[in-house]
Amino acid sequence: MSREKYWTADPAELLRVGDGFELAKTGTRASPGFDGDKAAGQEALAEGAEVLAELQEQLFAMSRMGDERRVLLVLQAMDTAGKGGIVKHVMGSVDPQGVQLAAFKKPTPEELQHDFLWRVHKQVPGAGMIGVFDRSHYEDVLIGRVREFASPEEIERRYEAINEFEAELTATGTTIIKVMLHISRDEQKARLTERLARSDKHWKFNPGDVDERLLWDDYAAAYQLVFERTATPDAPWFVVPADRKWYARLAVQHLLIDALEGMDLDWPKADYDVAEQQARLAAS
Amino acid sequence: MSREKYWTADPAELLRVGDGFELAKTGTRASPGFDGDKAAGQEALAEGAEVLAELQEQLFAMSRMGDERRVLLVLQAMDTAGKGGIVKHVMGSVDPQGVQLAAFKKPTPEELQHDFLWRVHKQVPGAGMIGVFDRSHYEDVLIGRVREFASPEEIERRYEAINEFEAELTATGTTIIKVMLHISRDEQKARLTERLARSDKHWKFNPGDVDERLLWDDYAAAYQLVFERTATPDAPWFVVPADRKWYARLAVQHLLIDALEGMDLDWPKADYDVAEQQARLAAS
């Protein structure tokens, strides 16, 4: 595939959080494994779009014949890092019928009456789907920790609960890909500044974005802990440099394609007699 | 807009079901209002995709500022008529975050324990969204009538219930567009034949498709009754010739654009002091 010609190494290997990972020492502007510029990246993204769409359709087709497998992409990031752009430009190339998107905002009073995984469990994608979590149960150990919405003991308990929840999903056919889009403090400032400078972007800005920004280092520490406690072989974390939007999109697309290619998909065999149905149809 | 140059008349006017409408006399292969060929149609669709995406983003932006409005596209058709293609090629150009898709299949035992609108009401799109129903509550007066799943009295009652339900949605900010994709019996035969001829399409075929096909005239009569009983000024039906997929997609896209353009959308004004936030951000 020509889109592969630019990749000098598998981004899944380069971006996966492993032992000794340190967020503070991880770049936000590099393009690990991709030996090309923005134009090459956009070309590779367009080619990958067709590959991803066909793989998803095969996953969906197999689910119609009883295959229970599905993919779950978890997206976490600081504001403006580009979660929405991933949904629009990577998932947007997949048939909407094969994508199950869930955005987790501030919990409602009803949601707060339940354990923190209650609302998340309900949004696990169906068989044959690619589910996308725009924020997730990780908010409960990120803003939950930074803003002290829960006690330290409860936060500790939650890491375990998350690992058990994800192990259960994995055991029942879900391939989990957890992505943190990693931008720099300066890049966020530039992006928020642009939102304030353009009247067609004002609706995307919220004064609370600046409040969270002022806690940047606390969030970085909370993410570091998340990686240490919840990066597991079955549900790995990938930290994707995201100052350059084109690279982040391409890398996430590649992670999805990798995951689907590893599932040994194919068009399912008919579970009816084709010749018999052809005869019935001809006579109809 | 150059895409408009091919339209000689507003398809919303040409395709809307009005008094005296007769499905049996309505063509399946024409391209009402569009004076161009397939290539022109595809070009117009690509241009319309950007228009539709921006309008939907404005609708979404306004919902963030409290606007309650939303759009609901109801898709009904015989098998193979192209509902899935509308979702993929028309809705696929809109940001996935702005689309709420609901496919209604054979009711589950739990759904059957409730009135027929129970599962439908739950899927009404949120503010700022374009909802798409792939099949809908109309199945309950289509297959419901043809297969006699309900008594004639119950079917009669349902038309009224549907009109009241849709009036309630309209009164609370929903613009409803109901589309029947209209294909010929021969075209369906050709499309089913192709599915059986290609092993990568076998999964899309179901022997039950032929069973339903054998009841073609009964379905046509049931659709005719649906139009007579449920085409209302606030929730109109449009019958879209669908033997040519490119025309059907273009026409439905046009109906959506028309509806959104009629909603007087614009980028919402900031509900915060922009200069104050710029100062806070600069200092952060």
mmCIF file with all atom_site columns, C-alpha atoms in Angstrom, chain A residues 104-264:
data_model
loop_
_atom_site.group_PDB
_atom_site.id
_atom_site.type_symbol
_atom_site.label_atom_id
_atom_site.label_alt_id
_atom_site.label_comp_id
_atom_site.label_asym_id
_atom_site.label_entity_id
_atom_site.label_seq_id
_atom_site.pdbx_PDB_ins_code
_atom_site.Cartn_x
_atom_site.Cartn_y
_atom_site.Cartn_z
_atom_site.occupancy
_atom_site.B_iso_or_equiv
_atom_site.pdbx_formal_charge
_atom_site.auth_seq_id
_atom_site.auth_comp_id
_atom_site.auth_asym_id
_atom_site.auth_atom_id
_atom_site.pdbx_PDB_model_num
ATOM 1   C CA . PHE A 1 104 ? -19.189 11.955  28.248 1.00 0.00 ? 104 PHE A CA 1
ATOM 2   C CA . LYS A 1 105 ? -19.845 15.347  29.764 1.00 0.00 ? 105 LYS A CA 1
ATOM 3   C CA . LYS A 1 106 ? -20.338 16.473  33.319 1.00 0.00 ? 106 LYS A CA 1
ATOM 4   C CA . PRO A 1 107 ? -22.392 13.707  34.967 1.00 0.00 ? 107 PRO A CA 1
ATOM 5   C CA . THR A 1 108 ? -26.106 14.334  35.402 1.00 0.00 ? 108 THR A CA 1
ATOM 6   C CA . PRO A 1 109 ? -27.775 14.027  38.816 1.00 0.00 ? 109 PRO A CA 1
ATOM 7   C CA . GLU A 1 110 ? -29.121 10.627  37.747 1.00 0.00 ? 110 GLU A CA 1
ATOM 8   C CA . GLU A 1 111 ? -25.669 9.451   36.673 1.00 0.00 ? 111 GLU A CA 1
ATOM 9   C CA . LEU A 1 112 ? -24.201 10.617  39.977 1.00 0.00 ? 112 LEU A CA 1
ATOM 10  C CA . GLN A 1 113 ? -26.592 8.326   41.817 1.00 0.00 ? 113 GLN A CA 1
ATOM 11  C CA . HIS A 1 114 ? -24.784 5.366   40.306 1.00 0.00 ? 114 HIS A CA 1
ATOM 12  C CA . ASP A 1 115 ? -21.205 4.121   40.360 1.00 0.00 ? 115 ASP A CA 1
ATOM 13  C CA . PHE A 1 116 ? -18.951 5.915   37.876 1.00 0.00 ? 116 PHE A CA 1
ATOM 14  C CA . LEU A 1 117 ? -18.953 3.048   35.353 1.00 0.00 ? 117 LEU A CA 1
ATOM 15  C CA . TRP A 1 118 ? -22.753 2.867   35.101 1.00 0.00 ? 118 TRP A CA 1
ATOM 16  C CA . ARG A 1 119 ? -23.133 5.417   32.334 1.00 0.00 ? 119 ARG A CA 1
ATOM 17  C CA . VAL A 1 120 ? -20.024 4.127   30.571 1.00 0.00 ? 120 VAL A CA 1
ATOM 18  C CA . HIS A 1 121 ? -21.062 0.486   30.480 1.00 0.00 ? 121 HIS A CA 1
ATOM 19  C CA . LYS A 1 122 ? -24.295 1.435   28.747 1.00 0.00 ? 122 LYS A CA 1
ATOM 20  C CA . GLN A 1 123 ? -22.323 2.955   25.870 1.00 0.00 ? 123 GLN A CA 1
ATOM 21  C CA . VAL A 1 124 ? -20.108 -0.019  25.068 1.00 0.00 ? 124 VAL A CA 1
ATOM 22  C CA . PRO A 1 125 ? -20.387 -0.512  21.299 1.00 0.00 ? 125 PRO A CA 1
ATOM 23  C CA . GLY A 1 126 ? -22.431 -3.316  19.813 1.00 0.00 ? 126 GLY A CA 1
ATOM 24  C CA . ALA A 1 127 ? -20.942 -6.207  17.850 1.00 0.00 ? 127 ALA A CA 1
ATOM 25  C CA . GLY A 1 128 ? -19.504 -5.122  14.515 1.00 0.00 ? 128 GLY A CA 1
ATOM 26  C CA . MET A 1 129 ? -19.178 -1.490  15.548 1.00 0.00 ? 129 MET A CA 1
ATOM 27  C CA . ILE A 1 130 ? -16.304 0.869   16.185 1.00 0.00 ? 130 ILE A CA 1
ATOM 28  C CA . GLY A 1 131 ? -17.224 2.684   19.363 1.00 0.00 ? 131 GLY A CA 1
ATOM 29  C CA . VAL A 1 132 ? -15.636 6.009   20.177 1.00 0.00 ? 132 VAL A CA 1
ATOM 30  C CA . PHE A 1 133 ? -15.610 7.506   23.659 1.00 0.00 ? 133 PHE A CA 1
ATOM 31  C CA . ASP A 1 134 ? -15.081 11.270  23.542 1.00 0.00 ? 134 ASP A CA 1
ATOM 32  C CA . ARG A 1 135 ? -13.856 11.491  27.119 1.00 0.00 ? 135 ARG A CA 1
ATOM 33  C CA . SER A 1 136 ? -14.646 8.443   29.215 1.00 0.00 ? 136 SER A CA 1
ATOM 34  C CA . HIS A 1 137 ? -14.459 6.766   32.601 1.00 0.00 ? 137 HIS A CA 1
ATOM 35  C CA . TYR A 1 138 ? -10.955 8.228   32.803 1.00 0.00 ? 138 TYR A CA 1
ATOM 36  C CA . GLU A 1 139 ? -12.443 11.616  33.616 1.00 0.00 ? 139 GLU A CA 1
ATOM 37  C CA . ASP A 1 140 ? -13.325 10.133  36.988 1.00 0.00 ? 140 ASP A CA 1
ATOM 38  C CA . VAL A 1 141 ? -9.638  9.699   37.801 1.00 0.00 ? 141 VAL A CA 1
ATOM 39  C CA . LEU A 1 142 ? -8.470  12.854  36.013 1.00 0.00 ? 142 LEU A CA 1
ATOM 40  C CA . ILE A 1 143 ? -10.762 15.781  36.832 1.00 0.00 ? 143 ILE A CA 1
ATOM 41  C CA . GLY A 1 144 ? -11.928 13.599  39.718 1.00 0.00 ? 144 GLY A CA 1
ATOM 42  C CA . ARG A 1 145 ? -8.418  13.695  41.167 1.00 0.00 ? 145 ARG A CA 1
ATOM 43  C CA . VAL A 1 146 ? -7.459  17.243  40.190 1.00 0.00 ? 146 VAL A CA 1
ATOM 44  C CA . ARG A 1 147 ? -10.680 18.794  41.469 1.00 0.00 ? 147 ARG A CA 1
ATOM 45  C CA . GLU A 1 148 ? -10.900 16.398  44.427 1.00 0.00 ? 148 GLU A CA 1
ATOM 46  C CA . PHE A 1 149 ? -14.399 15.250  43.546 1.00 0.00 ? 149 PHE A CA 1
ATOM 47  C CA . ALA A 1 150 ? -13.529 11.972  45.237 1.00 0.00 ? 150 ALA A CA 1
ATOM 48  C CA . SER A 1 151 ? -11.242 10.934  48.086 1.00 0.00 ? 151 SER A CA 1
ATOM 49  C CA . PRO A 1 152 ? -7.728  9.606   47.353 1.00 0.00 ? 152 PRO A CA 1
ATOM 50  C CA . GLU A 1 153 ? -8.879  6.150   48.493 1.00 0.00 ? 153 GLU A CA 1
ATOM 51  C CA . GLU A 1 154 ? -11.800 6.233   46.090 1.00 0.00 ? 154 GLU A CA 1
ATOM 52  C CA . ILE A 1 155 ? -9.543  7.320   43.213 1.00 0.00 ? 155 ILE A CA 1
ATOM 53  C CA . GLU A 1 156 ? -7.247  4.396   44.015 1.00 0.00 ? 156 GLU A CA 1
ATOM 54  C CA . ARG A 1 157 ? -10.205 2.034   43.996 1.00 0.00 ? 157 ARG A CA 1
ATOM 55  C CA . ARG A 1 158 ? -11.292 3.355   40.621 1.00 0.00 ? 158 ARG A CA 1
ATOM 56  C CA . TYR A 1 159 ? -8.055  2.414   38.841 1.00 0.00 ? 159 TYR A CA 1
ATOM 57  C CA . GLU A 1 160 ? -8.713  -1.173  39.846 1.00 0.00 ? 160 GLU A CA 1
ATOM 58  C CA . ALA A 1 161 ? -12.345 -0.967  38.847 1.00 0.00 ? 161 ALA A CA 1
ATOM 59  C CA . ILE A 1 162 ? -11.317 0.393   35.440 1.00 0.00 ? 162 ILE A CA 1
ATOM 60  C CA . ASN A 1 163 ? -8.831  -2.427  34.887 1.00 0.00 ? 163 ASN A CA 1
ATOM 61  C CA . GLU A 1 164 ? -11.434 -5.019  35.798 1.00 0.00 ? 164 GLU A CA 1
ATOM 62  C CA . PHE A 1 165 ? -14.056 -3.381  33.579 1.00 0.00 ? 165 PHE A CA 1
ATOM 63  C CA . GLU A 1 166 ? -11.695 -3.252  30.611 1.00 0.00 ? 166 GLU A CA 1
ATOM 64  C CA . ALA A 1 167 ? -10.558 -6.855  31.190 1.00 0.00 ? 167 ALA A CA 1
ATOM 65  C CA . GLU A 1 168 ? -14.208 -7.909  31.061 1.00 0.00 ? 168 GLU A CA 1
ATOM 66  C CA . LEU A 1 169 ? -14.731 -6.027  27.798 1.00 0.00 ? 169 LEU A CA 1
ATOM 67  C CA . THR A 1 170 ? -11.613 -7.549  26.291 1.00 0.00 ? 170 THR A CA 1
ATOM 68  C CA . ALA A 1 171 ? -12.634 -11.036 27.345 1.00 0.00 ? 171 ALA A CA 1
ATOM 69  C CA . THR A 1 172 ? -15.974 -10.592 25.577 1.00 0.00 ? 172 THR A CA 1
ATOM 70  C CA . GLY A 1 173 ? -14.635 -9.528  22.200 1.00 0.00 ? 173 GLY A CA 1
ATOM 71  C CA . THR A 1 174 ? -13.736 -5.861  22.517 1.00 0.00 ? 174 THR A CA 1
ATOM 72  C CA . THR A 1 175 ? -10.432 -4.578  21.184 1.00 0.00 ? 175 THR A CA 1
ATOM 73  C CA . ILE A 1 176 ? -9.657  -1.495  23.275 1.00 0.00 ? 176 ILE A CA 1
ATOM 74  C CA . ILE A 1 177 ? -7.420  1.322   22.028 1.00 0.00 ? 177 ILE A CA 1
ATOM 75  C CA . LYS A 1 178 ? -6.864  4.131   24.511 1.00 0.00 ? 178 LYS A CA 1
ATOM 76  C CA . VAL A 1 179 ? -5.460  7.342   23.103 1.00 0.00 ? 179 VAL A CA 1
ATOM 77  C CA . MET A 1 180 ? -4.267  10.463  24.859 1.00 0.00 ? 180 MET A CA 1
ATOM 78  C CA . LEU A 1 181 ? -3.827  13.345  22.421 1.00 0.00 ? 181 LEU A CA 1
ATOM 79  C CA . HIS A 1 182 ? -0.790  15.158  23.741 1.00 0.00 ? 182 HIS A CA 1
ATOM 80  C CA . ILE A 1 183 ? -0.474  18.897  23.098 1.00 0.00 ? 183 ILE A CA 1
ATOM 81  C CA . SER A 1 184 ? 1.797   21.487  24.614 1.00 0.00 ? 184 SER A CA 1
ATOM 82  C CA . ARG A 1 185 ? 0.669   24.259  26.908 1.00 0.00 ? 185 ARG A CA 1
ATOM 83  C CA . ASP A 1 186 ? 1.682   26.815  24.284 1.00 0.00 ? 186 ASP A CA 1
ATOM 84  C CA . GLU A 1 187 ? -0.243  25.074  21.533 1.00 0.00 ? 187 GLU A CA 1
ATOM 85  C CA . GLN A 1 188 ? -3.377  25.080  23.668 1.00 0.00 ? 188 GLN A CA 1
ATOM 86  C CA . LYS A 1 189 ? -2.948  28.788  24.282 1.00 0.00 ? 189 LYS A CA 1
ATOM 87  C CA . ALA A 1 190 ? -2.673  29.428  20.554 1.00 0.00 ? 190 ALA A CA 1
ATOM 88  C CA . ARG A 1 191 ? -5.800  27.372  19.840 1.00 0.00 ? 191 ARG A CA 1
ATOM 89  C CA . LEU A 1 192 ? -7.874  29.008  22.558 1.00 0.00 ? 192 LEU A CA 1
ATOM 90  C CA . THR A 1 193 ? -6.661  32.416  21.371 1.00 0.00 ? 193 THR A CA 1
ATOM 91  C CA . GLU A 1 194 ? -7.889  31.602  17.888 1.00 0.00 ? 194 GLU A CA 1
ATOM 92  C CA . ARG A 1 195 ? -11.303 30.576  19.197 1.00 0.00 ? 195 ARG A CA 1
ATOM 93  C CA . LEU A 1 196 ? -11.623 33.919  20.932 1.00 0.00 ? 196 LEU A CA 1
ATOM 94  C CA . ALA A 1 197 ? -10.459 35.797  17.826 1.00 0.00 ? 197 ALA A CA 1
ATOM 95  C CA . ARG A 1 198 ? -13.095 34.330  15.491 1.00 0.00 ? 198 ARG A CA 1
ATOM 96  C CA . SER A 1 199 ? -16.779 34.984  16.031 1.00 0.00 ? 199 SER A CA 1
ATOM 97  C CA . ASP A 1 200 ? -17.669 31.704  14.282 1.00 0.00 ? 200 ASP A CA 1
ATOM 98  C CA . LYS A 1 201 ? -15.594 29.884  16.930 1.00 0.00 ? 201 LYS A CA 1
ATOM 99  C CA . HIS A 1 202 ? -16.845 31.690  20.033 1.00 0.00 ? 202 HIS A CA 1
ATOM 100 C CA . TRP A 1 203 ? -19.362 28.945  20.739 1.00 0.00 ? 203 TRP A CA 1
ATOM 101 C CA . LYS A 1 204 ? -16.517 26.469  21.112 1.00 0.00 ? 204 LYS A CA 1
ATOM 102 C CA . PHE A 1 205 ? -14.956 28.489  23.929 1.00 0.00 ? 205 PHE A CA 1
ATOM 103 C CA . ASN A 1 206 ? -16.001 28.243  27.530 1.00 0.00 ? 206 ASN A CA 1
ATOM 104 C CA . PRO A 1 207 ? -14.536 30.355  30.352 1.00 0.00 ? 207 PRO A CA 1
ATOM 105 C CA . GLY A 1 208 ? -14.089 27.118  32.257 1.00 0.00 ? 208 GLY A CA 1
ATOM 106 C CA . ASP A 1 209 ? -11.473 26.114  29.655 1.00 0.00 ? 209 ASP A CA 1
ATOM 107 C CA . VAL A 1 210 ? -9.124  28.703  31.158 1.00 0.00 ? 210 VAL A CA 1
ATOM 108 C CA . ASP A 1 211 ? -9.853  27.473  34.688 1.00 0.00 ? 211 ASP A CA 1
ATOM 109 C CA . GLU A 1 212 ? -8.778  23.959  33.677 1.00 0.00 ? 212 GLU A CA 1
ATOM 110 C CA . ARG A 1 213 ? -5.755  25.333  31.825 1.00 0.00 ? 213 ARG A CA 1
ATOM 111 C CA . LEU A 1 214 ? -4.510  26.929  35.025 1.00 0.00 ? 214 LEU A CA 1
ATOM 112 C CA . LEU A 1 215 ? -4.311  23.409  36.484 1.00 0.00 ? 215 LEU A CA 1
ATOM 113 C CA . TRP A 1 216 ? -2.152  22.104  33.610 1.00 0.00 ? 216 TRP A CA 1
ATOM 114 C CA . ASP A 1 217 ? 0.547   20.556  35.786 1.00 0.00 ? 217 ASP A CA 1
ATOM 115 C CA . ASP A 1 218 ? -1.995  18.846  38.016 1.00 0.00 ? 218 ASP A CA 1
ATOM 116 C CA . TYR A 1 219 ? -3.625  17.273  34.985 1.00 0.00 ? 219 TYR A CA 1
ATOM 117 C CA . ALA A 1 220 ? -0.238  16.160  33.646 1.00 0.00 ? 220 ALA A CA 1
ATOM 118 C CA . ALA A 1 221 ? 0.444   14.438  36.970 1.00 0.00 ? 221 ALA A CA 1
ATOM 119 C CA . ALA A 1 222 ? -2.996  12.814  36.917 1.00 0.00 ? 222 ALA A CA 1
ATOM 120 C CA . TYR A 1 223 ? -2.416  11.503  33.386 1.00 0.00 ? 223 TYR A CA 1
ATOM 121 C CA . GLN A 1 224 ? 0.976   10.133  34.408 1.00 0.00 ? 224 GLN A CA 1
ATOM 122 C CA . LEU A 1 225 ? -0.730  8.172   37.183 1.00 0.00 ? 225 LEU A CA 1
ATOM 123 C CA . VAL A 1 226 ? -3.420  6.936   34.806 1.00 0.00 ? 226 VAL A CA 1
ATOM 124 C CA . PHE A 1 227 ? -0.751  5.522   32.507 1.00 0.00 ? 227 PHE A CA 1
ATOM 125 C CA . GLU A 1 228 ? 1.086   3.857   35.369 1.00 0.00 ? 228 GLU A CA 1
ATOM 126 C CA . ARG A 1 229 ? -2.035  2.266   36.771 1.00 0.00 ? 229 ARG A CA 1
ATOM 127 C CA . THR A 1 230 ? -4.144  1.397   33.725 1.00 0.00 ? 230 THR A CA 1
ATOM 128 C CA . ALA A 1 231 ? -1.807  0.669   30.789 1.00 0.00 ? 231 ALA A CA 1
ATOM 129 C CA . THR A 1 232 ? -2.345  -3.073  30.458 1.00 0.00 ? 232 THR A CA 1
ATOM 130 C CA . PRO A 1 233 ? -1.350  -5.491  27.682 1.00 0.00 ? 233 PRO A CA 1
ATOM 131 C CA . ASP A 1 234 ? -4.990  -5.983  26.685 1.00 0.00 ? 234 ASP A CA 1
ATOM 132 C CA . ALA A 1 235 ? -6.028  -2.339  26.956 1.00 0.00 ? 235 ALA A CA 1
ATOM 133 C CA . PRO A 1 236 ? -2.928  -0.322  26.086 1.00 0.00 ? 236 PRO A CA 1
ATOM 134 C CA . TRP A 1 237 ? -2.547  3.432   26.178 1.00 0.00 ? 237 TRP A CA 1
ATOM 135 C CA . PHE A 1 238 ? -1.062  5.337   23.261 1.00 0.00 ? 238 PHE A CA 1
ATOM 136 C CA . VAL A 1 239 ? 0.206   8.887   23.723 1.00 0.00 ? 239 VAL A CA 1
ATOM 137 C CA . VAL A 1 240 ? -0.089  10.640  20.369 1.00 0.00 ? 240 VAL A CA 1
ATOM 138 C CA . PRO A 1 241 ? 1.752   13.924  19.727 1.00 0.00 ? 241 PRO A CA 1
ATOM 139 C CA . ALA A 1 242 ? -1.032  16.287  18.706 1.00 0.00 ? 242 ALA A CA 1
ATOM 140 C CA . ASP A 1 243 ? 0.426   19.741  18.137 1.00 0.00 ? 243 ASP A CA 1
ATOM 141 C CA . ARG A 1 244 ? 0.270   18.832  14.461 1.00 0.00 ? 244 ARG A CA 1
ATOM 142 C CA . LYS A 1 245 ? -3.299  17.814  13.822 1.00 0.00 ? 245 LYS A CA 1
ATOM 143 C CA . TRP A 1 246 ? -2.517  15.961  10.592 1.00 0.00 ? 246 TRP A CA 1
ATOM 144 C CA . TYR A 1 247 ? -0.102  13.638  12.376 1.00 0.00 ? 247 TYR A CA 1
ATOM 145 C CA . ALA A 1 248 ? -2.464  12.897  15.251 1.00 0.00 ? 248 ALA A CA 1
ATOM 146 C CA . ARG A 1 249 ? -5.273  11.976  12.859 1.00 0.00 ? 249 ARG A CA 1
ATOM 147 C CA . LEU A 1 250 ? -3.015  9.786   10.773 1.00 0.00 ? 250 LEU A CA 1
ATOM 148 C CA . ALA A 1 251 ? -1.592  8.023   13.806 1.00 0.00 ? 251 ALA A CA 1
ATOM 149 C CA . VAL A 1 252 ? -5.008  7.255   15.289 1.00 0.00 ? 252 VAL A CA 1
ATOM 150 C CA . GLN A 1 253 ? -6.245  6.020   11.913 1.00 0.00 ? 253 GLN A CA 1
ATOM 151 C CA . HIS A 1 254 ? -3.199  3.740   11.756 1.00 0.00 ? 254 HIS A CA 1
ATOM 152 C CA . LEU A 1 255 ? -3.891  2.371   15.245 1.00 0.00 ? 255 LEU A CA 1
ATOM 153 C CA . LEU A 1 256 ? -7.444  1.513   14.191 1.00 0.00 ? 256 LEU A CA 1
ATOM 154 C CA . ILE A 1 257 ? -6.335  -0.100  10.943 1.00 0.00 ? 257 ILE A CA 1
ATOM 155 C CA . ASP A 1 258 ? -3.690  -2.105  12.804 1.00 0.00 ? 258 ASP A CA 1
ATOM 156 C CA . ALA A 1 259 ? -6.257  -3.349  15.281 1.00 0.00 ? 259 ALA A CA 1
ATOM 157 C CA . LEU A 1 260 ? -8.729  -4.361  12.573 1.00 0.00 ? 260 LEU A CA 1
ATOM 158 C CA . GLU A 1 261 ? -6.058  -6.002  10.424 1.00 0.00 ? 261 GLU A CA 1
ATOM 159 C CA . GLY A 1 262 ? -5.119  -8.067  13.455 1.00 0.00 ? 262 GLY A CA 1
ATOM 160 C CA . MET A 1 263 ? -8.662  -9.442  13.690 1.00 0.00 ? 263 MET A CA 1
ATOM 161 C CA . ASP A 1 264 ? -8.398  -11.619 10.574 1.00 0.00 ? 264 ASP A CA 1
#
